[in-house]
Amino acid sequence: YLLGYLSSFGRKRLVTVTSFIILISHIAMCSYQSYITLCFSMIIIGGALNLNGPMITNILAEYLPIKLRAFCMGTIWGWYSIGNI
């Protein structure tokens, strides 16, 4: 429900806001003063990535040329699998 509500403001705005949240959380994570701050910033990063990832994939699928779409989407999903290792 949260993704549907946030995407009503526009997908570009959602990607921009979540990317900014990821940036701020990374800065907070790098300069943490306690274990609680580190865990909280990692939770925020995970949530923002869960909002950002599917939205960026959909935008790429719409804007890529048809000739390159299959290659690019396959490469992205391949790197997701490698990143999970």
XYZ file of N, CA, C and O in Angstrom:
340
model
N 0.811 -1.197 0.000
C 0.000 0.000 0.000
C 0.854 1.261 0.000
O 0.474 2.264 -0.574
N 1.978 1.186 0.681
C 2.856 2.355 0.773
C 3.417 2.730 -0.592
O 3.440 3.902 -0.951
N 3.833 1.723 -1.366
C 4.380 2.001 -2.690
C 3.331 2.622 -3.607
O 3.620 3.557 -4.350
N 2.104 2.126 -3.538
C 1.041 2.705 -4.355
C 0.746 4.149 -3.983
O 0.540 4.999 -4.844
N 0.754 4.438 -2.688
C 0.513 5.811 -2.239
C 1.651 6.733 -2.670
O 1.421 7.826 -3.168
N 2.879 6.275 -2.498
C 4.024 7.113 -2.859
C 4.158 7.291 -4.363
O 4.587 8.346 -4.822
N 3.791 6.277 -5.132
C 3.920 6.413 -6.585
C 2.830 7.293 -7.186
O 2.910 7.646 -8.356
N 1.833 7.652 -6.398
C 0.813 8.565 -6.916
C 1.384 9.968 -7.129
O 0.804 10.768 -7.840
N 2.523 10.262 -6.511
C 3.189 11.551 -6.704
C 4.080 11.556 -7.938
O 4.660 12.571 -8.276
N 4.242 10.422 -8.582
C 5.081 10.315 -9.775
C 6.286 9.439 -9.490
O 6.882 9.502 -8.423
N 6.622 8.613 -10.454
C 7.716 7.670 -10.242
C 9.065 8.362 -10.179
O 9.930 7.943 -9.422
N 9.252 9.410 -10.978
C 10.541 10.111 -10.938
C 10.771 10.727 -9.559
O 11.875 10.674 -9.024
N 9.724 11.296 -8.997
C 9.852 11.888 -7.660
C 10.142 10.819 -6.613
O 10.952 11.019 -5.713
N 9.493 9.649 -6.740
C 9.725 8.560 -5.806
C 11.168 8.076 -5.871
O 11.809 7.864 -4.835
N 11.700 7.919 -7.081
C 13.093 7.489 -7.235
C 14.039 8.544 -6.662
O 15.013 8.218 -5.984
N 13.741 9.814 -6.900
C 14.584 10.891 -6.371
C 14.565 10.912 -4.851
O 15.610 11.008 -4.210
N 13.383 10.801 -4.265
C 13.268 10.849 -2.804
C 13.933 9.644 -2.161
O 14.684 9.784 -1.188
N 13.699 8.445 -2.701
C 14.319 7.263 -2.101
C 15.838 7.271 -2.290
O 16.564 6.821 -1.406
N 16.321 7.783 -3.403
C 17.776 7.885 -3.596
C 18.382 8.867 -2.593
O 19.470 8.620 -2.050
N 17.685 9.949 -2.317
C 18.157 10.907 -1.319
C 18.139 10.290 0.077
O 19.071 10.492 0.863
N 17.100 9.507 0.387
C 17.038 8.823 1.682
C 18.186 7.834 1.813
O 18.809 7.714 2.880
N 18.497 7.110 0.735
C 19.624 6.172 0.760
C 20.931 6.916 0.994
O 21.778 6.475 1.779
N 21.112 8.062 0.344
C 22.324 8.857 0.524
C 22.472 9.309 1.974
O 23.543 9.143 2.583
N 21.422 9.861 2.545
C 21.472 10.334 3.924
C 21.715 9.178 4.892
O 22.504 9.292 5.842
N 21.076 8.035 4.644
C 21.265 6.881 5.516
C 22.674 6.323 5.412
O 23.240 5.857 6.412
N 23.268 6.362 4.219
C 24.662 5.915 4.074
C 25.603 6.829 4.843
O 26.545 6.359 5.491
N 25.369 8.115 4.777
C 26.199 9.047 5.541
C 26.047 8.787 7.033
O 27.035 8.764 7.778
N 24.811 8.558 7.485
C 24.573 8.264 8.900
C 25.216 6.943 9.297
O 25.762 6.814 10.399
N 25.184 5.972 8.399
C 25.774 4.677 8.699
C 27.293 4.773 8.811
O 27.901 4.129 9.660
N 27.907 5.595 7.974
C 29.355 5.737 8.003
C 29.842 6.517 9.223
O 30.976 6.345 9.642
N 28.999 7.366 9.746
C 29.420 8.187 10.889
C 28.646 7.830 12.155
O 28.355 8.704 12.965
N 28.341 6.562 12.317
C 27.537 6.164 13.465
C 28.311 6.324 14.768
O 29.523 6.202 14.819
N 27.557 6.604 15.827
C 28.139 6.756 17.158
C 27.780 5.579 18.057
O 28.438 5.366 19.071
N 26.759 4.846 17.709
C 26.352 3.700 18.514
C 25.836 2.597 17.595
O 25.567 2.814 16.415
N 25.692 1.439 18.179
C 25.200 0.288 17.428
C 23.742 0.498 17.000
O 23.342 0.067 15.929
N 22.972 1.165 17.814
C 21.562 1.435 17.494
C 21.454 2.310 16.247
O 20.620 2.070 15.370
N 22.303 3.338 16.149
C 22.294 4.216 14.975
C 22.658 3.438 13.719
O 22.047 3.632 12.663
N 23.643 2.558 13.832
C 24.043 1.733 12.697
C 22.891 0.844 12.238
O 22.581 0.782 11.047
N 22.244 0.161 13.171
C 21.130 -0.724 12.818
C 19.963 0.050 12.232
O 19.350 -0.388 11.253
N 19.635 1.202 12.813
C 18.524 2.002 12.318
C 18.787 2.488 10.895
O 17.909 2.413 10.040
N 20.003 2.954 10.623
C 20.305 3.434 9.274
C 20.317 2.288 8.271
O 19.912 2.471 7.110
N 20.729 1.095 8.687
C 20.689 -0.054 7.777
C 19.250 -0.465 7.467
O 18.945 -0.855 6.336
N 18.359 -0.351 8.441
C 16.943 -0.651 8.213
C 16.344 0.358 7.238
O 15.587 -0.007 6.327
N 16.686 1.635 7.397
C 16.185 2.669 6.499
C 16.702 2.438 5.079
O 15.951 2.557 4.099
N 17.972 2.079 4.943
C 18.534 1.793 3.620
C 17.811 0.614 2.974
O 17.461 0.654 1.793
N 17.560 -0.452 3.741
C 16.852 -1.612 3.198
C 15.455 -1.267 2.724
O 15.020 -1.706 1.656
N 14.743 -0.470 3.500
C 13.397 -0.065 3.089
C 13.407 0.791 1.842
O 12.578 0.625 0.947
N 14.346 1.720 1.774
C 14.427 2.596 0.602
C 14.834 1.804 -0.646
O 14.324 2.069 -1.743
N 15.724 0.841 -0.489
C 16.105 0.008 -1.632
C 14.938 -0.849 -2.104
O 14.785 -1.096 -3.305
N 14.099 -1.309 -1.165
C 12.928 -2.092 -1.558
C 11.911 -1.245 -2.312
O 11.156 -1.775 -3.123
N 11.861 0.029 -2.052
C 10.990 0.914 -2.823
C 11.628 1.300 -4.149
O 10.953 1.428 -5.166
N 12.930 1.513 -4.139
C 13.652 2.036 -5.292
C 13.880 0.976 -6.378
O 13.756 1.266 -7.560
N 14.209 -0.227 -5.993
C 14.586 -1.267 -6.950
C 13.527 -1.596 -7.980
O 13.779 -1.528 -9.189
N 12.318 -1.975 -7.575
C 11.294 -2.298 -8.576
C 10.905 -1.102 -9.440
O 10.604 -1.260 -10.627
N 10.925 0.081 -8.861
C 10.538 1.269 -9.622
C 11.565 1.562 -10.722
O 11.199 1.869 -11.856
N 12.844 1.448 -10.416
C 13.884 1.694 -11.418
C 13.820 0.637 -12.522
O 13.992 0.948 -13.701
N 13.545 -0.615 -12.142
C 13.429 -1.672 -13.141
C 12.278 -1.386 -14.100
O 12.408 -1.564 -15.315
N 11.148 -0.930 -13.584
C 10.009 -0.596 -14.452
C 10.321 0.579 -15.368
O 9.941 0.575 -16.545
N 10.979 1.584 -14.843
C 11.329 2.749 -15.667
C 12.292 2.350 -16.778
O 12.148 2.777 -17.925
N 13.274 1.505 -16.449
C 14.198 1.037 -17.482
C 13.474 0.238 -18.559
O 13.762 0.386 -19.752
N 12.544 -0.608 -18.149
C 11.814 -1.416 -19.127
C 10.996 -0.545 -20.073
O 10.795 -0.904 -21.239
N 10.517 0.585 -19.597
C 9.721 1.459 -20.457
C 10.578 2.308 -21.391
O 10.189 2.554 -22.527
N 11.711 2.782 -20.924
C 12.480 3.756 -21.698
C 13.597 3.162 -22.549
O 14.126 3.845 -23.414
N 13.983 1.912 -22.311
C 15.043 1.313 -23.122
C 14.525 1.016 -24.531
O 13.370 0.654 -24.708
N 15.390 1.157 -25.530
C 14.980 0.758 -26.884
C 14.712 -0.744 -26.933
O 15.299 -1.519 -26.179
N 13.829 -1.143 -27.808
C 13.411 -2.544 -27.877
C 14.598 -3.462 -28.173
O 14.683 -4.560 -27.640
N 15.547 -3.002 -28.993
C 16.705 -3.836 -29.340
C 17.572 -4.145 -28.121
O 18.162 -5.208 -28.034
N 17.663 -3.212 -27.179
C 18.541 -3.391 -26.025
C 17.814 -3.839 -24.764
O 18.449 -4.139 -23.763
N 16.504 -3.878 -24.801
C 15.726 -4.130 -23.581
C 16.024 -5.497 -22.976
O 16.276 -5.609 -21.781
N 16.002 -6.545 -23.770
C 16.216 -7.899 -23.246
C 17.622 -8.041 -22.674
O 17.801 -8.610 -21.588
N 18.617 -7.525 -23.378
C 19.995 -7.618 -22.886
C 20.165 -6.865 -21.572
O 20.742 -7.390 -20.612
N 19.663 -5.637 -21.514
C 19.840 -4.824 -20.306
C 19.084 -5.401 -19.117
O 19.613 -5.456 -18.004
N 17.856 -5.832 -19.340
C 17.074 -6.394 -18.231
C 17.672 -7.715 -17.757
O 17.711 -7.993 -16.562
N 18.150 -8.538 -18.678
C 18.820 -9.774 -18.289
C 20.092 -9.522 -17.505
O 20.391 -10.216 -16.540
N 20.843 -8.497 -17.915
C 22.057 -8.141 -17.190
C 21.729 -7.645 -15.788
O 22.403 -8.011 -14.815
N 20.695 -6.832 -15.656
C 20.305 -6.327 -14.341
C 19.906 -7.473 -13.419
O 20.354 -7.550 -12.270
N 19.069 -8.390 -13.906
C 18.648 -9.505 -13.066
C 19.810 -10.437 -12.761
O 19.868 -11.027 -11.672
N 20.744 -10.579 -13.690
C 21.934 -11.376 -13.413
C 22.774 -10.777 -12.299
O 23.271 -11.484 -11.420
N 22.941 -9.465 -12.314
C 23.708 -8.813 -11.258
C 22.981 -8.832 -9.917
O 23.614 -8.854 -8.877
N 21.640 -8.833 -9.933
C 20.902 -8.997 -8.675
C 21.247 -10.352 -8.049
O 21.468 -10.455 -6.851
N 21.299 -11.391 -8.885
C 21.631 -12.725 -8.372
C 23.044 -12.784 -7.826
O 23.299 -13.372 -6.777
N 23.981 -12.170 -8.525
C 25.365 -12.138 -8.054
C 25.475 -11.335 -6.761
O 26.213 -11.699 -5.849
N 24.705 -10.261 -6.660
C 24.718 -9.458 -5.441
C 24.171 -10.200 -4.237
O 24.563 -9.934 -3.095
N 23.274 -11.144 -4.455
C 22.719 -11.918 -3.346
C 23.712 -12.939 -2.805
O 23.567 -13.400 -1.676
N 24.695 -13.289 -3.600
C 25.706 -14.248 -3.146
C 26.584 -13.549 -2.170
O 26.906 -13.824 -1.132
